[in-house]
Amino acid sequence: MLVDGKPSKGAHRLRVSEKIVVDAQARPPMRAEAESIPLDILYEDDDVIVVNKAAGMTVHAGAGNTRGTLVNALLGRGQTLSQGGDALRPGIVHRLDKETSGVILVAKNDFAHAKISEAFRQRLVKKTYIALVEGLLKEKQGRIELAIGRDLHRRTRMAVHRQKPRSGLAGNAREARTDWRTLAEIDGTTLVEVQLHTGRTHQIRVHFSAIAHPVVGDTLYGAASQIRVGAGTGRSASKESETTTMPPLGRNFLHAARLGFSQPRTAAWIEVRAPLPGELHQFLKKLSEVAGEDSKRIDATLAPYL
């Protein structure tokens, strides 16, 4: 930046009539670049590849993040990917949040991309998640149907939009449906299996936060940074219970455990599972231990997901 033709320091106080010239440098365009990153491949054929994405990995390049993405890792293994969509997102037909682990389906060619995208639009893809949420849910199963749109006050967040009957949806809000059922209660938390019927950004996280049961570890949507066990939140807890603070989980307790879809060329039904990550399993075992509960009960509950 020049002031009256001379370089200016940041502390310079502008005066009336001074001429300011700013030389704005364009940022180099972002692009997907091949990187050598190990991947856990769950299924692969000529049309699709299914990956068990680790928590902490971004699916594709975006603002402030161009390295270490799933797309870069796929390109790094010499993988051909569909090119029909965004140049930064070759092959990507759906996404998982950075701190969500589990099954993600990728298209190898434009034919598969189109067929799978249409299946998602028609809600023919079955998506099952495992989540640990704060608090004890009143019912054993339920449905959350709240429209989701961008949070107008915090742009990094999404928010539910509650509307009156027949009033329509406001702004960029889109209908969203999440079904859930309780798998187990551990002290003041509930382990749930979740079925997504729509695929809005942060949907599970936003929906459970909206009903005052945020996903454990998800501080963006109101979860505590650390769980307090025995804090009078369990069904049998008393006010005199001693409390223990669990170590931070370091991620959201949300895992895409299972994905079912029709093979785009043959229409054969394919169901792929991603085992619950070790850090989530160990967190549940530790939580059970601290809460004085039998960890074997949790292991039995988790058996289909390990």
Tab-separated table of C-alpha atoms in Angstrom:
chain	number	residue	atom	x	y	z
A	1	MET	CA	0.000	0.000	0.000
A	2	LEU	CA	1.276	3.463	-0.937
A	3	VAL	CA	0.280	6.759	0.674
A	4	ASP	CA	1.040	9.747	-1.535
A	5	GLY	CA	3.318	7.529	-3.595
A	6	LYS	CA	5.364	6.223	-0.654
A	7	PRO	CA	5.238	2.906	1.220
A	8	SER	CA	3.177	3.218	4.387
A	9	LYS	CA	3.608	1.577	7.781
A	10	GLY	CA	0.713	-0.087	9.502
A	11	ALA	CA	0.715	2.519	12.271
A	12	HIS	CA	0.372	5.443	9.860
A	13	ARG	CA	-2.657	7.653	10.594
A	14	LEU	CA	-4.326	8.850	7.437
A	15	ARG	CA	-4.912	12.546	6.847
A	16	VAL	CA	-7.427	14.364	4.708
A	17	SER	CA	-6.460	14.565	1.002
A	18	GLU	CA	-3.818	11.813	1.174
A	19	LYS	CA	-3.879	9.555	-1.884
A	20	ILE	CA	-3.941	5.836	-1.176
A	21	VAL	CA	-2.936	3.163	-3.711
A	22	VAL	CA	-3.451	-0.505	-2.917
A	23	ASP	CA	-1.841	-3.190	-5.073
A	24	ALA	CA	-4.094	-6.183	-4.457
A	25	GLN	CA	-2.335	-9.445	-5.245
A	26	ALA	CA	-4.608	-12.167	-6.537
A	27	ARG	CA	-4.349	-15.444	-4.661
A	28	PRO	CA	-3.223	-18.366	-6.771
A	29	PRO	CA	-6.236	-20.508	-7.704
A	30	MET	CA	-6.819	-23.518	-5.482
A	31	ARG	CA	-6.593	-26.918	-7.087
A	32	ALA	CA	-6.652	-30.553	-6.129
A	33	GLU	CA	-3.110	-31.936	-6.016
A	34	ALA	CA	-1.930	-35.509	-5.648
A	35	GLU	CA	-0.433	-36.387	-2.255
A	36	SER	CA	0.875	-39.671	-0.914
A	37	ILE	CA	-1.516	-40.290	1.992
A	38	PRO	CA	-2.533	-43.798	3.135
A	39	LEU	CA	-6.225	-44.622	2.803
A	40	ASP	CA	-8.403	-47.363	4.262
A	41	ILE	CA	-10.287	-48.720	1.226
A	42	LEU	CA	-13.470	-50.572	2.193
A	43	TYR	CA	-14.769	-51.426	-1.294
A	44	GLU	CA	-13.769	-50.794	-4.906
A	45	ASP	CA	-14.962	-51.695	-8.396
A	46	ASP	CA	-14.711	-50.116	-11.861
A	47	ASP	CA	-17.202	-47.358	-11.004
A	48	VAL	CA	-16.841	-46.495	-7.342
A	49	ILE	CA	-14.454	-46.528	-4.436
A	50	VAL	CA	-15.532	-46.485	-0.789
A	51	VAL	CA	-13.153	-45.107	1.811
A	52	ASN	CA	-13.115	-45.206	5.608
A	53	LYS	CA	-12.265	-41.536	6.175
A	54	ALA	CA	-10.346	-40.695	9.323
A	55	ALA	CA	-11.445	-37.890	11.640
A	56	GLY	CA	-9.368	-34.764	10.975
A	57	MET	CA	-9.251	-35.266	7.199
A	58	THR	CA	-11.066	-32.732	5.013
A	59	VAL	CA	-12.836	-34.217	2.008
A	60	HIS	CA	-11.712	-31.602	-0.525
A	61	ALA	CA	-9.817	-28.324	-0.727
A	62	GLY	CA	-11.541	-25.197	0.526
A	63	ALA	CA	-10.822	-21.830	2.097
A	64	GLY	CA	-7.621	-22.068	4.120
A	65	ASN	CA	-7.208	-25.791	3.538
A	66	THR	CA	-5.617	-27.268	0.421
A	67	ARG	CA	-3.400	-30.055	1.770
A	68	GLY	CA	-4.097	-33.446	3.283
A	69	THR	CA	-7.541	-33.847	1.729
A	70	LEU	CA	-9.284	-37.060	0.757
A	71	VAL	CA	-9.334	-35.943	-2.888
A	72	ASN	CA	-5.567	-35.326	-2.809
A	73	ALA	CA	-5.038	-38.762	-1.269
A	74	LEU	CA	-7.121	-40.448	-3.984
A	75	LEU	CA	-5.225	-38.616	-6.715
A	76	GLY	CA	-1.995	-39.630	-4.995
A	77	ARG	CA	-2.792	-43.313	-5.515
A	78	GLY	CA	-3.213	-42.658	-9.244
A	79	GLN	CA	-6.970	-42.836	-8.945
A	80	THR	CA	-9.113	-41.667	-11.882
A	81	LEU	CA	-12.120	-39.727	-10.635
A	82	SER	CA	-15.261	-38.277	-12.188
A	83	GLN	CA	-14.823	-34.792	-13.632
A	84	GLY	CA	-18.432	-33.698	-14.021
A	85	GLY	CA	-18.540	-31.501	-10.932
A	86	ASP	CA	-16.345	-28.875	-9.283
A	87	ALA	CA	-12.652	-29.072	-10.251
A	88	LEU	CA	-11.732	-29.052	-6.554
A	89	ARG	CA	-14.050	-32.000	-5.872
A	90	PRO	CA	-13.447	-34.680	-8.510
A	91	GLY	CA	-15.349	-37.838	-7.641
A	92	ILE	CA	-17.119	-36.357	-4.632
A	93	VAL	CA	-20.858	-37.082	-4.529
A	94	HIS	CA	-21.400	-36.464	-0.813
A	95	ARG	CA	-19.311	-35.291	2.122
A	96	LEU	CA	-18.423	-35.963	5.727
A	97	ASP	CA	-17.436	-33.192	8.121
A	98	LYS	CA	-13.736	-32.915	8.904
A	99	GLU	CA	-14.107	-34.335	12.428
A	100	THR	CA	-16.531	-37.082	11.360
A	101	SER	CA	-15.038	-40.469	10.495
A	102	GLY	CA	-16.401	-43.343	8.466
A	103	VAL	CA	-17.813	-44.445	5.133
A	104	ILE	CA	-17.675	-42.107	2.160
A	105	LEU	CA	-18.559	-43.059	-1.413
A	106	VAL	CA	-16.568	-41.670	-4.364
A	107	ALA	CA	-17.327	-41.895	-8.104
A	108	LYS	CA	-14.569	-42.971	-10.503
A	109	ASN	CA	-16.289	-41.787	-13.681
A	110	ASP	CA	-18.971	-39.358	-14.838
A	111	PHE	CA	-21.527	-42.125	-15.440
A	112	ALA	CA	-21.239	-43.334	-11.852
A	113	HIS	CA	-21.247	-39.761	-10.557
A	114	ALA	CA	-24.533	-38.961	-12.306
A	115	LYS	CA	-26.224	-42.200	-11.185
A	116	ILE	CA	-25.125	-41.890	-7.554
A	117	SER	CA	-25.999	-38.198	-7.372
A	118	GLU	CA	-29.491	-39.034	-8.590
A	119	ALA	CA	-29.761	-41.815	-5.991
A	120	PHE	CA	-28.887	-39.317	-3.268
A	121	ARG	CA	-31.458	-36.856	-4.623
A	122	GLN	CA	-34.121	-39.551	-4.567
A	123	ARG	CA	-33.007	-40.609	-1.059
A	124	LEU	CA	-32.227	-44.138	-2.170
A	125	VAL	CA	-28.863	-44.253	-0.395
A	126	LYS	CA	-29.028	-45.593	3.165
A	127	LYS	CA	-26.756	-43.719	5.593
A	128	THR	CA	-26.295	-44.953	9.166
A	129	TYR	CA	-24.259	-43.134	11.811
A	130	ILE	CA	-23.252	-43.772	15.410
A	131	ALA	CA	-23.208	-40.782	17.747
A	132	LEU	CA	-22.793	-40.145	21.455
A	133	VAL	CA	-24.875	-37.185	22.580
A	134	GLU	CA	-25.024	-35.268	25.819
A	135	GLY	CA	-27.938	-35.923	28.134
A	136	LEU	CA	-30.526	-38.700	28.274
A	137	LEU	CA	-33.133	-38.733	25.521
A	138	LYS	CA	-36.690	-39.066	26.801
A	139	GLU	CA	-37.771	-41.623	24.224
A	140	LYS	CA	-36.088	-44.764	22.923
A	141	GLN	CA	-36.420	-43.596	19.332
A	142	GLY	CA	-37.521	-40.498	17.521
A	143	ARG	CA	-37.438	-38.240	14.498
A	144	ILE	CA	-36.151	-34.693	14.129
A	145	GLU	CA	-37.685	-32.728	11.272
A	146	LEU	CA	-36.346	-29.181	11.354
A	147	ALA	CA	-35.272	-27.151	8.338
A	148	ILE	CA	-31.568	-26.250	8.242
A	149	GLY	CA	-29.885	-23.173	6.768
A	150	ARG	CA	-26.832	-20.998	7.277
A	151	ASP	CA	-26.592	-19.359	10.710
A	152	LEU	CA	-27.142	-15.657	10.017
A	153	HIS	CA	-24.955	-14.586	12.938
A	154	ARG	CA	-22.101	-17.128	12.844
A	155	ARG	CA	-21.230	-18.018	9.271
A	156	THR	CA	-19.205	-21.112	10.198
A	157	ARG	CA	-22.347	-22.680	11.659
A	158	MET	CA	-25.637	-23.960	10.371
A	159	ALA	CA	-28.890	-23.452	12.256
A	160	VAL	CA	-32.411	-24.833	12.388
A	161	HIS	CA	-35.191	-22.639	11.041
A	162	ARG	CA	-38.453	-23.163	12.861
A	163	GLN	CA	-41.385	-21.948	10.789
A	164	LYS	CA	-45.093	-21.649	11.399
A	165	PRO	CA	-47.404	-24.004	9.471
A	166	ARG	CA	-47.919	-23.061	5.809
A	167	SER	CA	-45.455	-20.162	6.083
A	168	GLY	CA	-42.752	-21.797	3.971
A	169	LEU	CA	-39.013	-21.874	4.642
A	170	ALA	CA	-37.062	-18.708	5.278
A	171	GLY	CA	-33.926	-17.719	3.371
A	172	ASN	CA	-31.624	-20.584	2.437
A	173	ALA	CA	-33.236	-23.109	4.802
A	174	ARG	CA	-33.959	-26.584	3.420
A	175	GLU	CA	-36.060	-29.367	4.881
A	176	ALA	CA	-34.123	-31.977	6.854
A	177	ARG	CA	-35.041	-35.247	8.541
A	178	THR	CA	-33.021	-37.275	11.044
A	179	ASP	CA	-34.280	-40.539	12.594
A	180	TRP	CA	-32.600	-42.009	15.665
A	181	ARG	CA	-32.840	-44.840	18.163
A	182	THR	CA	-31.145	-45.308	21.512
A	183	LEU	CA	-28.492	-48.016	21.738
A	184	ALA	CA	-27.308	-47.402	25.303
A	185	GLU	CA	-27.236	-44.877	28.127
A	186	ILE	CA	-23.955	-44.239	29.921
A	187	ASP	CA	-24.203	-41.924	32.908
A	188	GLY	CA	-25.465	-38.637	31.437
A	189	THR	CA	-24.902	-39.495	27.770
A	190	THR	CA	-26.819	-41.480	25.158
A	191	LEU	CA	-25.338	-43.630	22.411
A	192	VAL	CA	-27.598	-43.478	19.356
A	193	GLU	CA	-27.864	-44.980	15.904
A	194	VAL	CA	-28.865	-42.319	13.393
A	195	GLN	CA	-30.463	-42.644	9.966
A	196	LEU	CA	-30.136	-39.650	7.650
A	197	HIS	CA	-32.949	-39.100	5.177
A	198	THR	CA	-31.531	-35.828	3.879
A	199	GLY	CA	-27.940	-34.657	3.636
A	200	ARG	CA	-27.729	-31.084	4.861
A	201	THR	CA	-24.448	-29.598	6.034
A	202	HIS	CA	-23.780	-30.542	9.691
A	203	GLN	CA	-27.272	-32.086	9.812
A	204	ILE	CA	-26.851	-34.532	12.711
A	205	ARG	CA	-24.849	-32.031	14.730
A	206	VAL	CA	-27.364	-29.223	14.184
A	207	HIS	CA	-30.437	-31.363	14.841
A	208	PHE	CA	-29.226	-32.841	18.127
A	209	SER	CA	-27.974	-29.447	19.284
A	210	ALA	CA	-31.425	-28.013	18.502
A	211	ILE	CA	-33.061	-30.471	20.912
A	212	ALA	CA	-30.463	-29.700	23.613
A	213	HIS	CA	-28.462	-32.918	23.140
A	214	PRO	CA	-25.301	-31.858	21.261
A	215	VAL	CA	-22.896	-34.475	19.959
A	216	VAL	CA	-20.157	-35.137	22.510
A	217	GLY	CA	-17.029	-33.158	21.629
A	218	ASP	CA	-18.850	-30.813	19.243
A	219	THR	CA	-18.096	-27.488	20.924
A	220	LEU	CA	-19.143	-25.553	17.799
A	221	TYR	CA	-22.728	-26.589	18.512
A	222	GLY	CA	-22.738	-26.233	22.269
A	223	ALA	CA	-21.154	-29.413	23.633
A	224	ALA	CA	-18.906	-29.197	26.680
A	225	SER	CA	-15.180	-29.443	25.989
A	226	GLN	CA	-15.036	-32.238	28.590
A	227	ILE	CA	-17.707	-34.557	29.988
A	228	ARG	CA	-18.322	-34.610	33.738
A	229	VAL	CA	-19.279	-38.118	34.842
A	230	GLY	CA	-21.533	-38.484	37.881
A	231	ALA	CA	-22.623	-34.864	37.695
A	232	GLY	CA	-26.212	-35.704	38.555
A	233	THR	CA	-27.221	-36.177	34.936
A	234	GLY	CA	-27.778	-39.956	34.895
A	235	ARG	CA	-31.185	-41.453	35.684
A	236	SER	CA	-29.941	-42.945	38.946
A	237	ALA	CA	-27.517	-40.171	39.911
A	238	SER	CA	-27.860	-38.377	43.225
A	239	LYS	CA	-26.824	-34.881	44.219
A	240	GLU	CA	-24.141	-36.369	46.466
A	241	SER	CA	-22.467	-38.229	43.572
A	242	GLU	CA	-18.793	-37.547	43.099
A	243	THR	CA	-17.904	-36.170	39.704
A	244	THR	CA	-15.007	-37.061	37.438
A	245	THR	CA	-13.988	-35.051	34.392
A	246	MET	CA	-13.183	-37.125	31.328
A	247	PRO	CA	-10.165	-36.177	29.185
A	248	PRO	CA	-11.088	-34.222	26.036
A	249	LEU	CA	-12.119	-36.512	23.182
A	250	GLY	CA	-10.309	-34.345	20.645
A	251	ARG	CA	-12.975	-34.827	17.968
A	252	ASN	CA	-16.733	-35.154	17.559
A	253	PHE	CA	-18.248	-38.475	18.613
A	254	LEU	CA	-19.859	-38.996	15.221
A	255	HIS	CA	-19.060	-41.886	12.885
A	256	ALA	CA	-20.546	-42.897	9.529
A	257	ALA	CA	-20.861	-46.596	10.297
A	258	ARG	CA	-22.707	-47.964	7.283
A	259	LEU	CA	-23.622	-46.962	3.725
A	260	GLY	CA	-25.958	-48.864	1.424
A	261	PHE	CA	-26.324	-48.040	-2.281
A	262	SER	CA	-27.109	-49.565	-5.668
A	263	GLN	CA	-24.087	-50.228	-7.863
A	264	PRO	CA	-24.520	-47.572	-10.593
A	265	ARG	CA	-24.040	-49.962	-13.525
A	266	THR	CA	-25.531	-53.270	-12.344
A	267	ALA	CA	-28.023	-51.960	-9.733
A	268	ALA	CA	-26.783	-54.651	-7.303
A	269	TRP	CA	-27.279	-53.546	-3.685
A	270	ILE	CA	-23.995	-52.942	-1.869
A	271	GLU	CA	-23.666	-52.276	1.851
A	272	VAL	CA	-20.333	-51.170	3.266
A	273	ARG	CA	-19.427	-50.845	6.934
A	274	ALA	CA	-16.673	-48.925	8.703
A	275	PRO	CA	-15.748	-50.241	12.172
A	276	LEU	CA	-16.054	-47.815	15.055
A	277	PRO	CA	-12.621	-46.137	15.402
A	278	GLY	CA	-10.454	-47.257	18.286
A	279	GLU	CA	-10.426	-43.844	19.967
A	280	LEU	CA	-14.237	-43.791	20.114
A	281	HIS	CA	-14.431	-47.369	21.412
A	282	GLN	CA	-11.839	-46.632	24.092
A	283	PHE	CA	-13.655	-43.440	25.074
A	284	LEU	CA	-16.853	-45.432	25.648
A	285	LYS	CA	-15.014	-48.068	27.680
A	286	LYS	CA	-13.378	-45.383	29.821
A	287	LEU	CA	-16.688	-43.566	30.231
A	288	SER	CA	-18.352	-46.809	31.358
A	289	GLU	CA	-15.511	-47.558	33.769
A	290	VAL	CA	-15.593	-44.106	35.367
A	291	ALA	CA	-19.401	-44.268	35.608
A	292	GLY	CA	-19.136	-47.635	37.376
A	293	GLU	CA	-20.942	-49.510	34.628
A	294	ASP	CA	-20.168	-52.888	33.081
A	295	SER	CA	-18.163	-52.259	29.895
A	296	LYS	CA	-19.254	-55.685	28.605
A	297	ARG	CA	-22.751	-54.267	28.173
A	298	ILE	CA	-21.361	-51.548	25.908
A	299	ASP	CA	-19.236	-54.041	23.982
A	300	ALA	CA	-22.327	-56.167	23.369
A	301	THR	CA	-24.195	-53.103	22.124
A	302	LEU	CA	-21.320	-52.137	19.844
A	303	ALA	CA	-20.758	-55.630	18.434
A	304	PRO	CA	-22.492	-54.860	15.098
A	305	TYR	CA	-20.370	-51.722	14.674
A	306	LEU	CA	-16.877	-52.992	15.581
